[in-house]
Amino acid sequence: MAPTTLDKIRATALPALTKTAQYSAPFITTFLLIHLSSPAIANLGGSSLSSSTMLLGREYYQTALSEPFLVLGPIAVHAFSGILKRLLSPPGRPPRRFTHLLSLTGYAAFLFFLPVHYLTHRAYPTINTLAIDNVGPAELDYEFVKTGLRSWPVRSWFLYGGLVLSVTLHLVDGMTIIWNTWLKDSFSIFSKRLQTWRRETRPRRMLLALGCIALPTMTGLYAIAKEPMMTFSSMAQRYHAVFLHSLIYRL
């Protein structure tokens, strides 16, 4: 049977989508490690050190050029490549099961946790209403995070915890694919144990990532939440207005 037009499109598009999803992943990983280092470092120096670390990190990921090209662009390319790959795959032959952890964490992060986080922490603070008054980057430090954790503890812990957990677990499975596809042959000259990340070692990799990435981030947020508020009441009111601009925090 001769291949149909759709078959030809699939033959060209699916490998290309696989590569774009994988090529965009290192940019996202770099951003995540820089971004998550600021709450994690609160374990050592509290919210003050976290805020200073975050301001330094913004020099990498929040400039006029770096934000669209190093953060938002790669995230969009990565997510839509995965979605298009699933939609274009032949019936009954998806890239992986929808219930696979890589799929579940990816969709949870991209469709829920990440949009809520971006809108609340990046988009809404720039709104120039009387209540918010365009909270600038210099004013948007970890006192803002502390305000959310203390004022809406259940929602804030759920949103922060869900985001950190989903991106961490997604990172582990995603990097396993990239390692086994692109890197294992290069590193096999150093050790045969590095040649392939096997399925049986997956739980160990998961625990290592949770212990080294997710746990320090969440304990750092806990340390921040336990601190007293260290901002003016007028600024705290503006922070509240930002959170209340989100439907999640108005419910």
PDB file of C-alpha atoms in Angstrom:
ATOM      1  CA  MET A   1       0.000   0.000   0.000  1.00  0.00           C
ATOM      2  CA  ALA A   2       1.404   3.352  -1.058  1.00  0.00           C
ATOM      3  CA  PRO A   3       2.036   5.831   1.748  1.00  0.00           C
ATOM      4  CA  THR A   4      -0.569   8.547   2.076  1.00  0.00           C
ATOM      5  CA  THR A   5       0.136  12.250   2.284  1.00  0.00           C
ATOM      6  CA  LEU A   6      -0.367  12.073   6.042  1.00  0.00           C
ATOM      7  CA  ASP A   7       2.146   9.235   6.271  1.00  0.00           C
ATOM      8  CA  LYS A   8       4.703  11.363   4.428  1.00  0.00           C
ATOM      9  CA  ILE A   9       4.042  14.301   6.733  1.00  0.00           C
ATOM     10  CA  ARG A  10       4.483  12.054   9.746  1.00  0.00           C
ATOM     11  CA  ALA A  11       7.724  10.615   8.386  1.00  0.00           C
ATOM     12  CA  THR A  12       9.171  14.114   8.112  1.00  0.00           C
ATOM     13  CA  ALA A  13       7.546  15.880  11.038  1.00  0.00           C
ATOM     14  CA  LEU A  14       7.863  13.336  13.843  1.00  0.00           C
ATOM     15  CA  PRO A  15      11.691  13.072  13.799  1.00  0.00           C
ATOM     16  CA  ALA A  16      11.936  16.864  13.523  1.00  0.00           C
ATOM     17  CA  LEU A  17       9.589  17.367  16.471  1.00  0.00           C
ATOM     18  CA  THR A  18      11.592  14.876  18.517  1.00  0.00           C
ATOM     19  CA  LYS A  19      14.772  16.832  17.860  1.00  0.00           C
ATOM     20  CA  THR A  20      13.239  20.244  18.620  1.00  0.00           C
ATOM     21  CA  ALA A  21      11.873  18.926  21.915  1.00  0.00           C
ATOM     22  CA  GLN A  22      15.292  17.571  22.844  1.00  0.00           C
ATOM     23  CA  TYR A  23      17.299  20.560  21.609  1.00  0.00           C
ATOM     24  CA  SER A  24      15.186  22.979  23.651  1.00  0.00           C
ATOM     25  CA  ALA A  25      15.523  20.956  26.863  1.00  0.00           C
ATOM     26  CA  PRO A  26      19.043  22.136  27.890  1.00  0.00           C
ATOM     27  CA  PHE A  27      17.918  25.781  27.796  1.00  0.00           C
ATOM     28  CA  ILE A  28      14.987  24.968  30.082  1.00  0.00           C
ATOM     29  CA  THR A  29      17.178  22.911  32.411  1.00  0.00           C
ATOM     30  CA  THR A  30      19.702  25.735  32.741  1.00  0.00           C
ATOM     31  CA  PHE A  31      16.946  28.207  33.566  1.00  0.00           C
ATOM     32  CA  LEU A  32      15.364  25.858  36.107  1.00  0.00           C
ATOM     33  CA  LEU A  33      18.599  25.213  37.970  1.00  0.00           C
ATOM     34  CA  ILE A  34      19.352  28.934  38.166  1.00  0.00           C
ATOM     35  CA  HIS A  35      15.794  29.841  39.127  1.00  0.00           C
ATOM     36  CA  LEU A  36      15.405  27.131  41.775  1.00  0.00           C
ATOM     37  CA  SER A  37      18.760  27.899  43.352  1.00  0.00           C
ATOM     38  CA  SER A  38      17.370  31.096  44.887  1.00  0.00           C
ATOM     39  CA  PRO A  39      14.693  29.467  47.085  1.00  0.00           C
ATOM     40  CA  ALA A  40      17.047  26.582  47.871  1.00  0.00           C
ATOM     41  CA  ILE A  41      19.712  28.924  49.171  1.00  0.00           C
ATOM     42  CA  ALA A  42      17.255  30.243  51.762  1.00  0.00           C
ATOM     43  CA  ASN A  43      18.252  27.177  53.767  1.00  0.00           C
ATOM     44  CA  LEU A  44      21.574  28.934  54.338  1.00  0.00           C
ATOM     45  CA  GLY A  45      20.774  32.638  54.376  1.00  0.00           C
ATOM     46  CA  GLY A  46      17.029  33.168  54.494  1.00  0.00           C
ATOM     47  CA  SER A  47      14.928  35.296  52.186  1.00  0.00           C
ATOM     48  CA  SER A  48      17.531  38.058  52.000  1.00  0.00           C
ATOM     49  CA  LEU A  49      20.105  35.775  50.386  1.00  0.00           C
ATOM     50  CA  SER A  50      17.393  34.253  48.185  1.00  0.00           C
ATOM     51  CA  SER A  51      16.391  37.680  46.905  1.00  0.00           C
ATOM     52  CA  SER A  52      20.002  38.600  46.154  1.00  0.00           C
ATOM     53  CA  THR A  53      20.528  35.312  44.317  1.00  0.00           C
ATOM     54  CA  MET A  54      17.334  35.805  42.336  1.00  0.00           C
ATOM     55  CA  LEU A  55      18.384  39.294  41.251  1.00  0.00           C
ATOM     56  CA  LEU A  56      21.670  37.869  39.979  1.00  0.00           C
ATOM     57  CA  GLY A  57      19.837  35.096  38.154  1.00  0.00           C
ATOM     58  CA  ARG A  58      17.575  37.586  36.440  1.00  0.00           C
ATOM     59  CA  GLU A  59      20.631  38.946  34.646  1.00  0.00           C
ATOM     60  CA  TYR A  60      20.599  35.653  32.751  1.00  0.00           C
ATOM     61  CA  TYR A  61      16.922  34.872  32.253  1.00  0.00           C
ATOM     62  CA  GLN A  62      14.969  38.127  32.490  1.00  0.00           C
ATOM     63  CA  THR A  63      16.522  40.608  30.098  1.00  0.00           C
ATOM     64  CA  ALA A  64      14.813  41.878  26.962  1.00  0.00           C
ATOM     65  CA  LEU A  65      16.612  39.267  24.851  1.00  0.00           C
ATOM     66  CA  SER A  66      17.204  36.371  27.221  1.00  0.00           C
ATOM     67  CA  GLU A  67      13.630  35.968  28.446  1.00  0.00           C
ATOM     68  CA  PRO A  68      12.063  35.272  25.022  1.00  0.00           C
ATOM     69  CA  PHE A  69      15.034  33.431  23.527  1.00  0.00           C
ATOM     70  CA  LEU A  70      16.429  31.488  26.491  1.00  0.00           C
ATOM     71  CA  VAL A  71      13.303  30.870  28.583  1.00  0.00           C
ATOM     72  CA  LEU A  72       9.878  31.440  27.047  1.00  0.00           C
ATOM     73  CA  GLY A  73      10.867  30.389  23.534  1.00  0.00           C
ATOM     74  CA  PRO A  74      12.452  27.060  24.524  1.00  0.00           C
ATOM     75  CA  ILE A  75       9.545  26.269  26.862  1.00  0.00           C
ATOM     76  CA  ALA A  76       7.024  26.932  24.079  1.00  0.00           C
ATOM     77  CA  VAL A  77       9.036  24.938  21.526  1.00  0.00           C
ATOM     78  CA  HIS A  78       9.472  22.042  23.940  1.00  0.00           C
ATOM     79  CA  ALA A  79       5.816  21.892  24.933  1.00  0.00           C
ATOM     80  CA  PHE A  80       4.278  22.312  21.498  1.00  0.00           C
ATOM     81  CA  SER A  81       6.727  19.835  19.974  1.00  0.00           C
ATOM     82  CA  GLY A  82       5.515  17.208  22.416  1.00  0.00           C
ATOM     83  CA  ILE A  83       1.852  18.052  21.851  1.00  0.00           C
ATOM     84  CA  LEU A  84       2.180  18.042  18.047  1.00  0.00           C
ATOM     85  CA  LYS A  85       4.118  14.803  18.154  1.00  0.00           C
ATOM     86  CA  ARG A  86       1.278  13.145  20.057  1.00  0.00           C
ATOM     87  CA  LEU A  87      -1.355  14.570  17.698  1.00  0.00           C
ATOM     88  CA  LEU A  88       0.519  13.505  14.553  1.00  0.00           C
ATOM     89  CA  SER A  89       1.430  10.023  15.747  1.00  0.00           C
ATOM     90  CA  PRO A  90      -0.455   7.140  14.080  1.00  0.00           C
ATOM     91  CA  PRO A  91      -3.565   5.929  15.924  1.00  0.00           C
ATOM     92  CA  GLY A  92      -2.646   3.457  18.615  1.00  0.00           C
ATOM     93  CA  ARG A  93       1.049   4.378  18.429  1.00  0.00           C
ATOM     94  CA  PRO A  94       1.578   7.454  20.622  1.00  0.00           C
ATOM     95  CA  PRO A  95       5.127   8.521  21.548  1.00  0.00           C
ATOM     96  CA  ARG A  96       4.385   7.149  25.021  1.00  0.00           C
ATOM     97  CA  ARG A  97       1.337   6.446  27.137  1.00  0.00           C
ATOM     98  CA  PHE A  98      -0.553   9.482  28.352  1.00  0.00           C
ATOM     99  CA  THR A  99      -0.290   8.004  31.848  1.00  0.00           C
ATOM    100  CA  HIS A 100       3.511   7.818  31.638  1.00  0.00           C
ATOM    101  CA  LEU A 101       5.122  10.023  34.269  1.00  0.00           C
ATOM    102  CA  LEU A 102       6.932  12.062  31.614  1.00  0.00           C
ATOM    103  CA  SER A 103       3.610  12.895  29.942  1.00  0.00           C
ATOM    104  CA  LEU A 104       1.697  13.548  33.156  1.00  0.00           C
ATOM    105  CA  THR A 105       4.312  15.870  34.620  1.00  0.00           C
ATOM    106  CA  GLY A 106       4.785  17.689  31.330  1.00  0.00           C
ATOM    107  CA  TYR A 107       1.100  18.408  30.822  1.00  0.00           C
ATOM    108  CA  ALA A 108       0.575  19.292  34.487  1.00  0.00           C
ATOM    109  CA  ALA A 109       3.416  21.802  34.395  1.00  0.00           C
ATOM    110  CA  PHE A 110       2.666  23.331  30.997  1.00  0.00           C
ATOM    111  CA  LEU A 111      -1.126  23.464  31.196  1.00  0.00           C
ATOM    112  CA  PHE A 112      -1.592  24.425  34.847  1.00  0.00           C
ATOM    113  CA  PHE A 113       1.292  25.023  37.232  1.00  0.00           C
ATOM    114  CA  LEU A 114       3.530  27.015  34.891  1.00  0.00           C
ATOM    115  CA  PRO A 115       0.830  29.390  33.541  1.00  0.00           C
ATOM    116  CA  VAL A 116      -0.415  30.155  37.052  1.00  0.00           C
ATOM    117  CA  HIS A 117       3.136  30.744  38.279  1.00  0.00           C
ATOM    118  CA  TYR A 118       4.104  32.927  35.318  1.00  0.00           C
ATOM    119  CA  LEU A 119       0.974  35.057  35.483  1.00  0.00           C
ATOM    120  CA  THR A 120       1.173  35.531  39.246  1.00  0.00           C
ATOM    121  CA  HIS A 121       4.911  36.147  39.515  1.00  0.00           C
ATOM    122  CA  ARG A 122       5.729  37.789  36.187  1.00  0.00           C
ATOM    123  CA  ALA A 123       2.720  39.161  34.305  1.00  0.00           C
ATOM    124  CA  TYR A 124       0.313  40.426  36.962  1.00  0.00           C
ATOM    125  CA  PRO A 125       2.916  42.435  38.929  1.00  0.00           C
ATOM    126  CA  THR A 126       3.501  44.599  35.846  1.00  0.00           C
ATOM    127  CA  ILE A 127      -0.149  45.676  35.659  1.00  0.00           C
ATOM    128  CA  ASN A 128      -0.433  49.408  36.174  1.00  0.00           C
ATOM    129  CA  THR A 129      -3.599  49.585  38.264  1.00  0.00           C
ATOM    130  CA  LEU A 130      -4.016  51.737  41.341  1.00  0.00           C
ATOM    131  CA  ALA A 131      -3.823  48.757  43.711  1.00  0.00           C
ATOM    132  CA  ILE A 132      -0.817  47.054  42.087  1.00  0.00           C
ATOM    133  CA  ASP A 133       0.946  50.150  40.732  1.00  0.00           C
ATOM    134  CA  ASN A 134       3.339  48.169  38.531  1.00  0.00           C
ATOM    135  CA  VAL A 135       5.479  46.275  41.043  1.00  0.00           C
ATOM    136  CA  GLY A 136       8.924  46.504  39.462  1.00  0.00           C
ATOM    137  CA  PRO A 137      11.582  43.766  39.374  1.00  0.00           C
ATOM    138  CA  ALA A 138      13.572  45.433  42.152  1.00  0.00           C
ATOM    139  CA  GLU A 139      10.474  45.363  44.379  1.00  0.00           C
ATOM    140  CA  LEU A 140       9.483  41.807  43.470  1.00  0.00           C
ATOM    141  CA  ASP A 141      11.693  39.827  45.820  1.00  0.00           C
ATOM    142  CA  TYR A 142      11.040  36.943  48.191  1.00  0.00           C
ATOM    143  CA  GLU A 143       8.864  39.122  50.389  1.00  0.00           C
ATOM    144  CA  PHE A 144       6.329  38.638  47.601  1.00  0.00           C
ATOM    145  CA  VAL A 145       6.667  34.862  47.858  1.00  0.00           C
ATOM    146  CA  LYS A 146       6.464  35.116  51.632  1.00  0.00           C
ATOM    147  CA  THR A 147       3.244  37.116  51.343  1.00  0.00           C
ATOM    148  CA  GLY A 148       1.634  34.374  49.293  1.00  0.00           C
ATOM    149  CA  LEU A 149       2.813  31.592  51.591  1.00  0.00           C
ATOM    150  CA  ARG A 150       1.573  33.353  54.720  1.00  0.00           C
ATOM    151  CA  SER A 151      -1.705  34.706  53.328  1.00  0.00           C
ATOM    152  CA  TRP A 152      -2.804  31.701  51.234  1.00  0.00           C
ATOM    153  CA  PRO A 153      -0.770  28.817  52.666  1.00  0.00           C
ATOM    154  CA  VAL A 154      -2.744  25.870  51.248  1.00  0.00           C
ATOM    155  CA  ARG A 155      -2.965  27.236  47.717  1.00  0.00           C
ATOM    156  CA  SER A 156       0.587  28.529  47.676  1.00  0.00           C
ATOM    157  CA  TRP A 157       2.126  25.290  48.949  1.00  0.00           C
ATOM    158  CA  PHE A 158       0.060  23.293  46.470  1.00  0.00           C
ATOM    159  CA  LEU A 159       1.107  25.502  43.544  1.00  0.00           C
ATOM    160  CA  TYR A 160       4.781  25.735  44.480  1.00  0.00           C
ATOM    161  CA  GLY A 161       4.991  22.073  45.433  1.00  0.00           C
ATOM    162  CA  GLY A 162       3.162  20.900  42.329  1.00  0.00           C
ATOM    163  CA  LEU A 163       5.347  22.993  40.044  1.00  0.00           C
ATOM    164  CA  VAL A 164       8.631  21.943  41.646  1.00  0.00           C
ATOM    165  CA  LEU A 165       7.646  18.278  41.788  1.00  0.00           C
ATOM    166  CA  SER A 166       6.365  18.127  38.208  1.00  0.00           C
ATOM    167  CA  VAL A 167       9.368  19.864  36.638  1.00  0.00           C
ATOM    168  CA  THR A 168      11.824  17.806  38.704  1.00  0.00           C
ATOM    169  CA  LEU A 169      10.299  14.464  37.749  1.00  0.00           C
ATOM    170  CA  HIS A 170       9.890  15.571  34.136  1.00  0.00           C
ATOM    171  CA  LEU A 171      13.530  16.604  34.108  1.00  0.00           C
ATOM    172  CA  VAL A 172      14.705  13.170  35.238  1.00  0.00           C
ATOM    173  CA  ASP A 173      12.867  11.181  32.569  1.00  0.00           C
ATOM    174  CA  GLY A 174      13.577  13.776  29.898  1.00  0.00           C
ATOM    175  CA  MET A 175      17.297  13.877  30.591  1.00  0.00           C
ATOM    176  CA  THR A 176      17.362  10.072  30.543  1.00  0.00           C
ATOM    177  CA  ILE A 177      16.054  10.138  26.972  1.00  0.00           C
ATOM    178  CA  ILE A 178      18.555  12.804  25.935  1.00  0.00           C
ATOM    179  CA  TRP A 179      21.422  10.949  27.601  1.00  0.00           C
ATOM    180  CA  ASN A 180      20.616   7.626  25.972  1.00  0.00           C
ATOM    181  CA  THR A 181      20.051   9.292  22.590  1.00  0.00           C
ATOM    182  CA  TRP A 182      22.889  11.785  22.328  1.00  0.00           C
ATOM    183  CA  LEU A 183      25.428  11.511  25.139  1.00  0.00           C
ATOM    184  CA  LYS A 184      25.972   7.906  26.187  1.00  0.00           C
ATOM    185  CA  ASP A 185      28.429   7.050  23.395  1.00  0.00           C
ATOM    186  CA  SER A 186      30.601  10.066  24.192  1.00  0.00           C
ATOM    187  CA  PHE A 187      30.841   9.223  27.887  1.00  0.00           C
ATOM    188  CA  SER A 188      31.181   5.471  27.477  1.00  0.00           C
ATOM    189  CA  ILE A 189      34.921   5.927  26.917  1.00  0.00           C
ATOM    190  CA  PHE A 190      35.244   6.947  30.582  1.00  0.00           C
ATOM    191  CA  SER A 191      33.128   4.224  32.119  1.00  0.00           C
ATOM    192  CA  LYS A 192      30.835   1.489  30.905  1.00  0.00           C
ATOM    193  CA  ARG A 193      28.552   2.277  33.845  1.00  0.00           C
ATOM    194  CA  LEU A 194      27.877   5.672  32.271  1.00  0.00           C
ATOM    195  CA  GLN A 195      27.029   4.210  28.897  1.00  0.00           C
ATOM    196  CA  THR A 196      23.290   3.753  29.415  1.00  0.00           C
ATOM    197  CA  TRP A 197      20.865   4.975  32.046  1.00  0.00           C
ATOM    198  CA  ARG A 198      18.918   1.767  32.492  1.00  0.00           C
ATOM    199  CA  ARG A 199      15.295   1.360  33.496  1.00  0.00           C
ATOM    200  CA  GLU A 200      16.219  -0.431  36.705  1.00  0.00           C
ATOM    201  CA  THR A 201      18.183   2.600  37.923  1.00  0.00           C
ATOM    202  CA  ARG A 202      15.269   4.987  37.295  1.00  0.00           C
ATOM    203  CA  PRO A 203      13.975   4.971  40.919  1.00  0.00           C
ATOM    204  CA  ARG A 204      17.460   5.869  42.104  1.00  0.00           C
ATOM    205  CA  ARG A 205      17.644   8.773  39.658  1.00  0.00           C
ATOM    206  CA  MET A 206      14.211   9.950  40.772  1.00  0.00           C
ATOM    207  CA  LEU A 207      15.193   9.909  44.439  1.00  0.00           C
ATOM    208  CA  LEU A 208      18.463  11.672  43.681  1.00  0.00           C
ATOM    209  CA  ALA A 209      16.691  14.465  41.789  1.00  0.00           C
ATOM    210  CA  LEU A 210      14.014  14.835  44.442  1.00  0.00           C
ATOM    211  CA  GLY A 211      16.656  14.982  47.153  1.00  0.00           C
ATOM    212  CA  CYS A 212      18.985  17.377  45.336  1.00  0.00           C
ATOM    213  CA  ILE A 213      16.475  19.662  43.590  1.00  0.00           C
ATOM    214  CA  ALA A 214      12.935  19.431  44.952  1.00  0.00           C
ATOM    215  CA  LEU A 215      13.689  18.947  48.651  1.00  0.00           C
ATOM    216  CA  PRO A 216      16.115  21.893  49.072  1.00  0.00           C
ATOM    217  CA  THR A 217      13.726  24.111  47.127  1.00  0.00           C
ATOM    218  CA  MET A 218      10.753  23.241  49.311  1.00  0.00           C
ATOM    219  CA  THR A 219      12.671  23.431  52.593  1.00  0.00           C
ATOM    220  CA  GLY A 220      13.994  26.811  51.469  1.00  0.00           C
ATOM    221  CA  LEU A 221      10.439  28.005  50.883  1.00  0.00           C
ATOM    222  CA  TYR A 222       9.532  26.689  54.331  1.00  0.00           C
ATOM    223  CA  ALA A 223      12.366  28.709  55.856  1.00  0.00           C
ATOM    224  CA  ILE A 224      11.126  31.799  54.018  1.00  0.00           C
ATOM    225  CA  ALA A 225       7.538  31.251  55.168  1.00  0.00           C
ATOM    226  CA  LYS A 226       8.643  31.042  58.803  1.00  0.00           C
ATOM    227  CA  GLU A 227      10.342  34.440  58.698  1.00  0.00           C
ATOM    228  CA  PRO A 228       8.503  37.569  59.826  1.00  0.00           C
ATOM    229  CA  MET A 229       7.373  39.976  57.141  1.00  0.00           C
ATOM    230  CA  MET A 230      10.122  42.475  56.353  1.00  0.00           C
ATOM    231  CA  THR A 231       8.407  44.869  53.985  1.00  0.00           C
ATOM    232  CA  PHE A 232       6.327  48.010  54.346  1.00  0.00           C
ATOM    233  CA  SER A 233       2.586  47.578  54.780  1.00  0.00           C
ATOM    234  CA  SER A 234       1.976  49.590  51.609  1.00  0.00           C
ATOM    235  CA  MET A 235       4.123  47.162  49.608  1.00  0.00           C
ATOM    236  CA  ALA A 236       2.402  44.181  51.238  1.00  0.00           C
ATOM    237  CA  GLN A 237      -0.934  45.590  50.088  1.00  0.00           C
ATOM    238  CA  ARG A 238       0.374  45.825  46.533  1.00  0.00           C
ATOM    239  CA  TYR A 239       1.564  42.212  46.788  1.00  0.00           C
ATOM    240  CA  HIS A 240      -1.900  41.182  47.947  1.00  0.00           C
ATOM    241  CA  ALA A 241      -3.439  42.989  44.991  1.00  0.00           C
ATOM    242  CA  VAL A 242      -1.196  41.043  42.620  1.00  0.00           C
ATOM    243  CA  PHE A 243      -2.245  37.699  44.072  1.00  0.00           C
ATOM    244  CA  LEU A 244      -5.909  38.662  44.080  1.00  0.00           C
ATOM    245  CA  HIS A 245      -5.677  39.434  40.379  1.00  0.00           C
ATOM    246  CA  SER A 246      -5.445  35.662  39.898  1.00  0.00           C
ATOM    247  CA  LEU A 247      -8.652  33.655  39.946  1.00  0.00           C
ATOM    248  CA  ILE A 248      -6.841  30.914  41.873  1.00  0.00           C
ATOM    249  CA  TYR A 249      -6.287  33.241  44.820  1.00  0.00           C
ATOM    250  CA  ARG A 250      -9.758  34.776  44.672  1.00  0.00           C
ATOM    251  CA  LEU A 251     -11.593  31.462  45.061  1.00  0.00           C
TER     252      LEU A 251
END
